[in-house]
Amino acid sequence: MNEINDNPNELQNSQKGISNTTIAVLIILALVISIIGTWAVLNSLNTQTAIKSGSNGNTAVVTLNVQSPDVNTATGRITFTLT
Amino acid sequence: MEISNKTLAWFVIGAVVVSLAGTLASFKSSSNVMTGYVTSNDSGLAQVDVSQSVILRFAINTTNFGSGSINSSGGFTYCNLMINGSTTIYKYGCEGFNNTNSGGPDAFIIQNAGTSYLNVTINITGNASTFIGGNITVASMKYAVSANETNSCPGIMYNTGWTEVGPPNMSTVICSNMSWQNGRNTIRIGMNITIPNDAPSGSRSVTLIAQGTNI
């Protein structure tokens, strides 16, 4: 013989399929992820600021050192015609 | 414990506020630190340093004796030809062999056109046997090294007297320390060949390769 559930809240939750507690946990989780993400982005930007501050003001210096080969050859010719 | 809908609504509002605050903070920070921004005060300096260059070249790259024969009617059994910096070809026992180069004949002139001192070697792809032929006891192919400009070889200069060309393609040092300074950076290589009367007729050509190595 089946029992009759006369509690309105439990009846409502069973119809939704997910409880308010579960939704609250998910929202808190999203909140935590949002905070961590924001902190990570700001921390990254701070790192870029440090890199920029460490450069030579607004002047970028690019030094290119070109080393030529150590060996070079040249070719000449010796000719004559015997008739 | 059951959470009411009102509590949930506060959670949602809190999440939205935090998200908006984070976004605004990111935009505000990025406007100051993005390195791609260009202002009127920015400048750039590109500096290129070429430490050394090794360039060895022939200022005169051909020794051409021209065309001729042994003066057999004059009783000669060989012909000797020499080019070593003169405007004329030295000839003995020969007919013809008039150089046709503009400006007259000259020996090879090697120039150090770079910016470093060089150890210079030469090798020739033929010798008396392969380049001239005939009686090998008479046939001869020699070269002599000298400074075309004074102090062009402040190191040791080798084979300054007439030196028989060795086996084909054998490298020989001619200057241990060739200067690159203007006015003293050229070396002359004169050529001296002897053609026996039994050498085969026809055109001859041989290659001289000079190599400079940075020291």
PDB file of C-alpha atoms in Angstrom, chain A residues 13 20-21 23-24 27-28 31 34-35 38 41-42 45 48-49 52 58-83, chain B residues 3 5 8 12 15 22 33 42-43 45 47 49 51-56 58 61-68 108 200-214:
ATOM      1  CA  ASN A  13      11.307  19.913  -4.720  1.00  0.00           C
ATOM      2  CA  ASN A  20      17.682  25.058  -3.544  1.00  0.00           C
ATOM      3  CA  THR A  21      20.710  23.796  -1.609  1.00  0.00           C
ATOM      4  CA  ILE A  23      21.611  25.613  -6.626  1.00  0.00           C
ATOM      5  CA  ALA A  24      23.206  27.586  -3.788  1.00  0.00           C
ATOM      6  CA  ILE A  27      26.245  29.675  -7.267  1.00  0.00           C
ATOM      7  CA  ILE A  28      28.903  29.752  -4.562  1.00  0.00           C
ATOM      8  CA  LEU A  31      31.367  32.975  -7.303  1.00  0.00           C
ATOM      9  CA  SER A  34      34.872  34.271 -10.753  1.00  0.00           C
ATOM     10  CA  ILE A  35      36.999  35.641  -7.903  1.00  0.00           C
ATOM     11  CA  THR A  38      39.672  37.950 -11.708  1.00  0.00           C
ATOM     12  CA  VAL A  41      43.966  38.234 -14.715  1.00  0.00           C
ATOM     13  CA  LEU A  42      44.987  41.097 -12.451  1.00  0.00           C
ATOM     14  CA  LEU A  45      48.701  42.280 -15.788  1.00  0.00           C
ATOM     15  CA  GLN A  48      53.415  42.742 -17.520  1.00  0.00           C
ATOM     16  CA  THR A  49      53.721  45.998 -15.682  1.00  0.00           C
ATOM     17  CA  LYS A  52      57.624  47.115 -18.807  1.00  0.00           C
ATOM     18  CA  ASN A  58      60.224  54.069 -23.570  1.00  0.00           C
ATOM     19  CA  THR A  59      63.252  53.157 -25.688  1.00  0.00           C
ATOM     20  CA  ALA A  60      63.577  49.676 -27.133  1.00  0.00           C
ATOM     21  CA  VAL A  61      67.118  48.614 -27.984  1.00  0.00           C
ATOM     22  CA  VAL A  62      67.610  45.778 -30.450  1.00  0.00           C
ATOM     23  CA  THR A  63      71.172  44.612 -30.875  1.00  0.00           C
ATOM     24  CA  LEU A  64      71.965  42.348 -33.801  1.00  0.00           C
ATOM     25  CA  ASN A  65      75.435  40.850 -33.910  1.00  0.00           C
ATOM     26  CA  VAL A  66      76.338  39.616 -37.385  1.00  0.00           C
ATOM     27  CA  GLN A  67      79.320  37.291 -37.608  1.00  0.00           C
ATOM     28  CA  SER A  68      80.523  36.665 -41.122  1.00  0.00           C
ATOM     29  CA  PRO A  69      81.937  33.292 -42.186  1.00  0.00           C
ATOM     30  CA  ASP A  70      85.544  32.692 -41.239  1.00  0.00           C
ATOM     31  CA  VAL A  71      86.579  31.472 -44.690  1.00  0.00           C
ATOM     32  CA  ASN A  72      86.230  33.016 -48.117  1.00  0.00           C
ATOM     33  CA  THR A  73      87.527  31.788 -51.477  1.00  0.00           C
ATOM     34  CA  ALA A  74      88.156  33.415 -54.847  1.00  0.00           C
ATOM     35  CA  THR A  75      88.889  31.853 -58.214  1.00  0.00           C
ATOM     36  CA  GLY A  76      91.235  32.837 -61.025  1.00  0.00           C
ATOM     37  CA  ARG A  77      92.235  31.249 -64.339  1.00  0.00           C
ATOM     38  CA  ILE A  78      95.464  30.639 -66.233  1.00  0.00           C
ATOM     39  CA  THR A  79      95.127  30.170 -69.971  1.00  0.00           C
ATOM     40  CA  PHE A  80      97.180  29.844 -73.165  1.00  0.00           C
ATOM     41  CA  THR A  81      96.750  28.304 -76.584  1.00  0.00           C
ATOM     42  CA  LEU A  82      99.499  26.330 -78.302  1.00  0.00           C
ATOM     43  CA  THR A  83      99.219  26.382 -82.071  1.00  0.00           C
TER      44      THR A  83
ATOM     45  CA  ILE B   3      17.990  27.599   1.846  1.00  0.00           C
ATOM     46  CA  ASN B   5      14.746  31.614  -2.384  1.00  0.00           C
ATOM     47  CA  LEU B   8      19.587  32.357  -3.268  1.00  0.00           C
ATOM     48  CA  VAL B  12      23.098  35.619  -7.366  1.00  0.00           C
ATOM     49  CA  ALA B  15      28.009  36.873  -7.983  1.00  0.00           C
ATOM     50  CA  GLY B  22      36.408  42.095 -11.764  1.00  0.00           C
ATOM     51  CA  VAL B  33      50.074  48.343 -18.916  1.00  0.00           C
ATOM     52  CA  ASP B  42      57.974  56.324 -27.714  1.00  0.00           C
ATOM     53  CA  SER B  43      61.176  55.786 -29.676  1.00  0.00           C
ATOM     54  CA  LEU B  45      66.778  52.165 -31.577  1.00  0.00           C
ATOM     55  CA  GLN B  47      71.792  48.702 -33.446  1.00  0.00           C
ATOM     56  CA  ASP B  49      77.213  45.411 -35.168  1.00  0.00           C
ATOM     57  CA  SER B  51      82.156  42.386 -35.890  1.00  0.00           C
ATOM     58  CA  GLN B  52      84.362  41.204 -38.775  1.00  0.00           C
ATOM     59  CA  SER B  53      84.141  40.374 -42.424  1.00  0.00           C
ATOM     60  CA  VAL B  54      86.253  37.895 -44.357  1.00  0.00           C
ATOM     61  CA  ILE B  55      86.401  38.886 -48.023  1.00  0.00           C
ATOM     62  CA  LEU B  56      89.166  37.649 -50.278  1.00  0.00           C
ATOM     63  CA  PHE B  58      90.924  38.717 -57.113  1.00  0.00           C
ATOM     64  CA  ASN B  61      91.691  37.118 -61.836  1.00  0.00           C
ATOM     65  CA  THR B  62      93.125  35.993 -65.178  1.00  0.00           C
ATOM     66  CA  THR B  63      96.627  35.286 -66.387  1.00  0.00           C
ATOM     67  CA  ASN B  64      96.300  34.938 -70.131  1.00  0.00           C
ATOM     68  CA  PHE B  65      99.426  34.199 -72.152  1.00  0.00           C
ATOM     69  CA  GLY B  66      97.514  34.381 -75.414  1.00  0.00           C
ATOM     70  CA  SER B  67      98.188  32.153 -78.430  1.00  0.00           C
ATOM     71  CA  GLY B  68     101.502  31.107 -79.980  1.00  0.00           C
ATOM     72  CA  PHE B 108      97.148  37.585 -60.363  1.00  0.00           C
ATOM     73  CA  PRO B 200     100.165  18.800 -77.559  1.00  0.00           C
ATOM     74  CA  SER B 201      98.608  21.776 -79.299  1.00  0.00           C
ATOM     75  CA  GLY B 202      95.314  23.308 -78.269  1.00  0.00           C
ATOM     76  CA  SER B 203      93.798  25.622 -75.700  1.00  0.00           C
ATOM     77  CA  ARG B 204      94.600  25.169 -72.020  1.00  0.00           C
ATOM     78  CA  SER B 205      92.855  26.475 -68.944  1.00  0.00           C
ATOM     79  CA  VAL B 206      93.491  25.794 -65.290  1.00  0.00           C
ATOM     80  CA  THR B 207      91.968  27.234 -62.139  1.00  0.00           C
ATOM     81  CA  LEU B 208      93.726  28.884 -59.236  1.00  0.00           C
ATOM     82  CA  ILE B 209      91.726  28.979 -56.028  1.00  0.00           C
ATOM     83  CA  ALA B 210      92.739  31.358 -53.270  1.00  0.00           C
ATOM     84  CA  GLN B 211      91.305  30.876 -49.809  1.00  0.00           C
ATOM     85  CA  GLY B 212      91.427  33.304 -46.913  1.00  0.00           C
ATOM     86  CA  THR B 213      90.838  32.169 -43.351  1.00  0.00           C
ATOM     87  CA  ASN B 214      90.175  34.539 -40.483  1.00  0.00           C
TER      88      ASN B 214
END
